[in-house]
Amino acid sequence: MVGWAIAVHGGAGVDPNLPTERQELAKQLLTRCLNLGITALRSSVSAIDVVELVVRELETDPIFNSGRGSALTEDGTVEMEASIMDGPGRRCGAVSGVSTVKNPVSLARLVMEKSPHSYLAFSGAEDFAKQMGVEREENGYFVTEDNKGMLKIAQEANSIVFDYRIPTKGFESCGVGVESPIRMNGLPISVYAPETVGCVVVDSQGGCAAATSTGGLMNKRSGRIGDSPLIGAGTYACNICAVSCTGEGEAIIRGTLAREVGAVMEYKGLGLQEAVDFVIKERLDEGQAGLIAVSNTGEVACGFNCVGMFRGCATEDGFMEVAIWE
């Protein structure tokens, strides 16, 4: 028996001028999701069930970029993706390019448990969703007015915009339109900000699990796949730890960031926070990202190399924290 632990995130890279009311709404959602997970863990719910439960809640609320409130493609539609991984046995499931599934993380779990595959995408994932009878919505359910406004800004600037949550009117001091040195695969982008949600859990039996979900980038090319559904990049869980990443997807993919945390714990003998710090420092090159992690001994950790990360964590001994900045 070990002490359980849980961490959640709503994305890494936060505009320092994001309005206070938006910051508070995000922190309230993270707190609600933490409490949801804590209640489940106190009732001896397994880690894999808890991460799905919490990420479903994040997908249902439009505050962050997953499920309802997902960022829009260049065509004005959503193409959502998610993954889930159960540490015992390293079972995993992932989906990409889904546009009607209310909770992509649950479809990813069905891929893990009800199919012979680990990853389904686009029309194949949609067909599987119909077969499984999951709850579905018209594409318009996922589209918010804020996102339509941000897409318009992105298209006028001919750029990819990360911070879809910044209001398009009344907050001119926010990062939209501000020159940024951030580059993705060598190409400049205008704003760097959160684009993913995730949850990691270790239960009282020492079982670790992770789940990650996203709508991707605002004004992304249709068909683009980021790190979130890629096992070992955006999501990873094993018998040692569980990790969920957020940030510049292309950099996370190149660094196989989530798997690297487990690898340096296993092969270098690092503790959880040491492993997180090492990976953030040594595996991102010039990319910017963050991650949350738990270990099979009940530790919880986070790390990021950008301005901030929406995050929260709690442990069985009563510790609980919700934060944005360092």
Coordinates of C-alpha atoms in Angstrom, one line a residue, residues 43-286:
S43 CA -13.2 5.4 -2.4
S44 CA -10.4 3.1 -3.8
V45 CA -11.2 3.8 -7.4
S46 CA -8.3 2.6 -9.7
A47 CA -5.8 5.0 -11.2
I48 CA -7.0 4.3 -14.8
D49 CA -10.6 5.1 -13.8
V50 CA -9.6 8.3 -12.1
V51 CA -7.6 9.8 -15.0
E52 CA -10.5 9.1 -17.4
L53 CA -13.0 10.6 -14.9
V54 CA -11.0 13.8 -14.5
V55 CA -10.1 14.3 -18.1
R56 CA -13.8 13.8 -19.1
E57 CA -14.6 16.7 -16.7
L58 CA -11.9 18.9 -18.4
E59 CA -13.2 18.0 -21.8
T60 CA -16.8 18.9 -20.9
D61 CA -15.9 22.4 -19.7
P62 CA -14.9 24.9 -22.4
I63 CA -12.3 26.7 -20.3
F64 CA -9.4 24.7 -21.6
N65 CA -8.7 23.4 -25.1
S66 CA -10.1 19.9 -25.2
G67 CA -13.5 18.5 -26.0
R68 CA -16.0 21.4 -25.9
G69 CA -13.9 24.5 -26.5
S70 CA -11.3 22.8 -28.7
A71 CA -9.2 25.0 -30.9
L72 CA -10.3 25.2 -34.6
T73 CA -8.5 24.0 -37.7
E74 CA -8.0 26.3 -40.7
D75 CA -11.3 25.1 -41.9
G76 CA -13.2 26.2 -38.8
T77 CA -13.8 22.6 -37.5
V78 CA -12.4 20.6 -34.6
E79 CA -10.1 17.7 -34.9
M80 CA -9.6 16.4 -31.3
E81 CA -7.1 13.8 -30.0
A82 CA -6.5 12.0 -26.8
S83 CA -4.6 9.1 -25.2
I84 CA -4.7 7.1 -22.1
M85 CA -2.3 4.6 -20.6
D86 CA -2.4 2.2 -17.7
G87 CA 0.9 1.5 -16.1
P88 CA 0.3 -2.1 -15.1
G89 CA 1.0 -4.0 -18.3
R90 CA 1.6 -0.7 -20.2
R91 CA -1.8 -0.9 -21.9
C92 CA -2.7 2.1 -24.0
G93 CA -5.2 3.6 -26.4
A94 CA -5.3 6.8 -28.5
V95 CA -7.4 8.6 -31.0
S96 CA -6.8 11.5 -33.4
G97 CA -9.0 13.6 -35.8
V98 CA -12.3 13.0 -34.0
S99 CA -14.9 15.7 -34.6
T100 CA -18.1 14.3 -33.1
V101 CA -17.0 12.4 -29.9
K102 CA -18.0 14.3 -26.8
N103 CA -15.2 12.8 -24.7
P104 CA -12.3 11.7 -26.8
V105 CA -10.4 10.3 -23.7
S106 CA -13.2 7.7 -23.2
L107 CA -12.9 6.7 -26.9
A108 CA -9.2 6.2 -26.4
R109 CA -9.9 3.9 -23.5
L110 CA -12.3 1.9 -25.6
V111 CA -9.5 1.5 -28.2
M112 CA -7.3 0.2 -25.4
E113 CA -9.9 -2.2 -24.0
K114 CA -12.3 -3.1 -26.9
S115 CA -10.1 -3.2 -29.9
P116 CA -6.9 -5.1 -31.0
H117 CA -5.2 -1.8 -31.7
S118 CA -3.6 1.0 -29.8
Y119 CA -4.4 4.0 -32.0
L120 CA -7.3 4.9 -34.3
A121 CA -7.6 8.1 -36.3
F122 CA -10.0 10.2 -38.3
S123 CA -12.7 8.2 -40.2
G124 CA -11.6 5.0 -38.6
A125 CA -11.9 6.5 -35.1
E126 CA -15.3 7.9 -35.9
D127 CA -16.5 4.6 -37.2
F128 CA -15.3 2.9 -34.0
A129 CA -17.1 5.5 -31.9
K130 CA -20.3 4.7 -33.7
Q131 CA -19.8 1.0 -33.2
M132 CA -19.1 1.5 -29.5
G133 CA -22.1 3.7 -29.0
V134 CA -20.2 6.6 -27.3
E135 CA -21.9 9.9 -26.8
R136 CA -21.5 12.1 -29.8
E137 CA -22.4 15.7 -30.7
E138 CA -22.6 17.8 -33.8
N139 CA -19.4 19.7 -34.6
G140 CA -21.0 23.0 -33.5
Y141 CA -21.2 21.8 -29.9
F142 CA -17.5 22.0 -29.6
V143 CA -17.1 25.5 -31.2
T144 CA -17.2 28.6 -29.0
E145 CA -17.5 32.2 -29.8
D146 CA -14.0 32.9 -28.4
N147 CA -12.5 30.3 -30.6
K148 CA -14.2 31.7 -33.7
G149 CA -12.8 35.1 -32.9
M150 CA -9.3 33.7 -32.3
L151 CA -9.4 31.8 -35.6
K152 CA -10.3 35.0 -37.4
I153 CA -7.3 36.7 -35.7
A154 CA -5.0 33.8 -36.6
Q155 CA -6.2 33.7 -40.3
E156 CA -5.8 37.5 -40.7
A157 CA -2.2 37.2 -39.3
N158 CA -1.6 34.1 -41.4
S159 CA -0.2 32.3 -38.3
I160 CA -0.8 29.5 -35.8
V161 CA -2.2 30.9 -32.5
F162 CA -1.8 29.0 -29.3
D163 CA -3.8 31.1 -26.8
Y164 CA -7.3 30.5 -27.9
R165 CA -8.7 31.5 -24.5
I166 CA -7.7 35.2 -24.7
P167 CA -10.8 37.3 -25.4
T168 CA -10.7 39.0 -28.8
K169 CA -12.1 42.3 -27.5
G170 CA -11.4 44.4 -24.4
F171 CA -8.1 42.8 -23.5
E172 CA -5.7 44.5 -25.9
S173 CA -2.8 44.0 -23.5
C174 CA -2.9 40.2 -23.9
G175 CA -0.4 38.4 -26.1
V176 CA -2.5 38.2 -29.3
G177 CA -0.7 40.1 -32.0
V178 CA 2.4 40.6 -29.9
E179 CA 5.7 39.7 -31.6
S180 CA 7.2 36.6 -30.1
P181 CA 10.6 34.9 -30.5
I182 CA 9.0 31.4 -30.2
R183 CA 9.5 29.2 -33.2
M184 CA 8.0 25.8 -34.0
N185 CA 10.2 23.5 -36.3
G186 CA 12.1 26.7 -37.2
L187 CA 9.1 28.7 -38.2
P188 CA 7.9 31.7 -36.1
I189 CA 4.5 31.6 -34.3
S190 CA 2.7 34.6 -32.8
V191 CA 1.6 33.5 -29.4
Y192 CA 2.6 30.6 -27.1
A193 CA 0.1 29.4 -24.6
P194 CA -1.7 26.3 -23.3
E195 CA -3.2 23.7 -25.7
T196 CA -3.7 20.5 -23.7
V197 CA -5.3 19.0 -20.6
G198 CA -4.1 16.0 -18.7
C199 CA -4.2 14.0 -15.5
V200 CA -1.8 11.6 -13.8
V201 CA -2.6 9.4 -10.8
V202 CA -1.1 6.8 -8.6
D203 CA -3.6 4.8 -6.5
S204 CA -3.2 3.2 -3.1
Q205 CA -2.1 0.0 -4.8
G206 CA 0.8 1.8 -6.5
G207 CA -0.8 1.6 -9.9
C208 CA 0.0 4.5 -12.2
A209 CA -2.1 5.9 -15.1
A210 CA -2.0 8.9 -17.3
A211 CA -4.4 10.6 -19.8
T212 CA -4.0 13.6 -22.1
S213 CA -6.6 15.3 -24.4
T214 CA -6.5 18.3 -26.7
G215 CA -8.0 20.2 -29.6
G216 CA -4.5 21.1 -30.9
L217 CA -3.5 24.4 -32.3
M218 CA -5.7 27.2 -33.5
N219 CA -5.6 27.5 -37.3
K220 CA -3.7 24.3 -37.6
R221 CA -3.6 22.5 -40.9
S222 CA -6.3 19.9 -41.2
G223 CA -4.8 16.5 -40.5
R224 CA -2.1 17.8 -38.1
I225 CA -1.4 15.4 -35.2
G226 CA 0.4 16.6 -32.1
D227 CA 2.0 14.9 -29.1
S228 CA -1.1 14.4 -27.0
P229 CA -2.2 11.1 -28.6
L230 CA 1.4 9.8 -29.1
I231 CA 2.3 7.2 -26.4
G232 CA 5.8 8.1 -25.1
A233 CA 5.6 11.7 -26.2
G234 CA 2.6 13.3 -24.7
T235 CA 1.5 10.5 -22.5
Y236 CA 3.2 7.6 -20.7
A237 CA 2.6 5.3 -17.8
C238 CA 4.5 2.2 -16.5
N239 CA 5.1 0.5 -13.2
I240 CA 7.4 3.3 -12.1
C241 CA 5.5 6.5 -13.0
A242 CA 2.9 8.3 -15.1
V243 CA 3.4 11.4 -17.1
S244 CA 1.3 13.9 -19.1
C245 CA 2.9 16.6 -21.2
T246 CA 1.8 20.0 -22.6
G247 CA 3.3 22.7 -24.8
E248 CA 5.1 22.7 -28.1
G249 CA 3.9 19.4 -29.5
E250 CA 6.6 19.1 -32.1
A251 CA 9.4 19.5 -29.5
I252 CA 7.7 17.0 -27.2
I253 CA 7.5 14.5 -30.0
R254 CA 11.2 14.9 -30.9
G255 CA 12.2 14.5 -27.2
T256 CA 9.8 11.6 -26.5
L257 CA 9.3 13.6 -23.4
A258 CA 6.9 11.5 -21.3
R259 CA 8.8 8.3 -21.8
E260 CA 12.1 10.0 -21.0
V261 CA 10.9 10.7 -17.4
G262 CA 10.4 7.0 -16.8
A263 CA 13.6 6.1 -18.6
V264 CA 15.9 8.3 -16.5
M265 CA 14.2 7.1 -13.3
E266 CA 14.8 3.5 -14.4
Y267 CA 18.3 3.8 -16.0
K268 CA 19.8 6.7 -14.1
G269 CA 18.2 6.0 -10.8
L270 CA 16.8 9.6 -10.5
G271 CA 13.9 10.5 -8.2
L272 CA 10.7 11.8 -9.7
Q273 CA 11.3 15.5 -9.4
E274 CA 15.0 15.0 -10.4
A275 CA 13.8 13.2 -13.5
V276 CA 11.3 15.8 -14.4
D277 CA 13.8 18.6 -14.0
F278 CA 16.4 16.7 -16.1
V279 CA 14.0 16.0 -18.9
I280 CA 12.7 19.6 -19.1
K281 CA 16.3 20.9 -19.1
E282 CA 18.0 18.4 -21.4
R283 CA 15.3 17.0 -23.8
L284 CA 13.5 20.0 -25.2
D285 CA 16.3 21.6 -27.1
E286 CA 14.8 25.0 -27.9

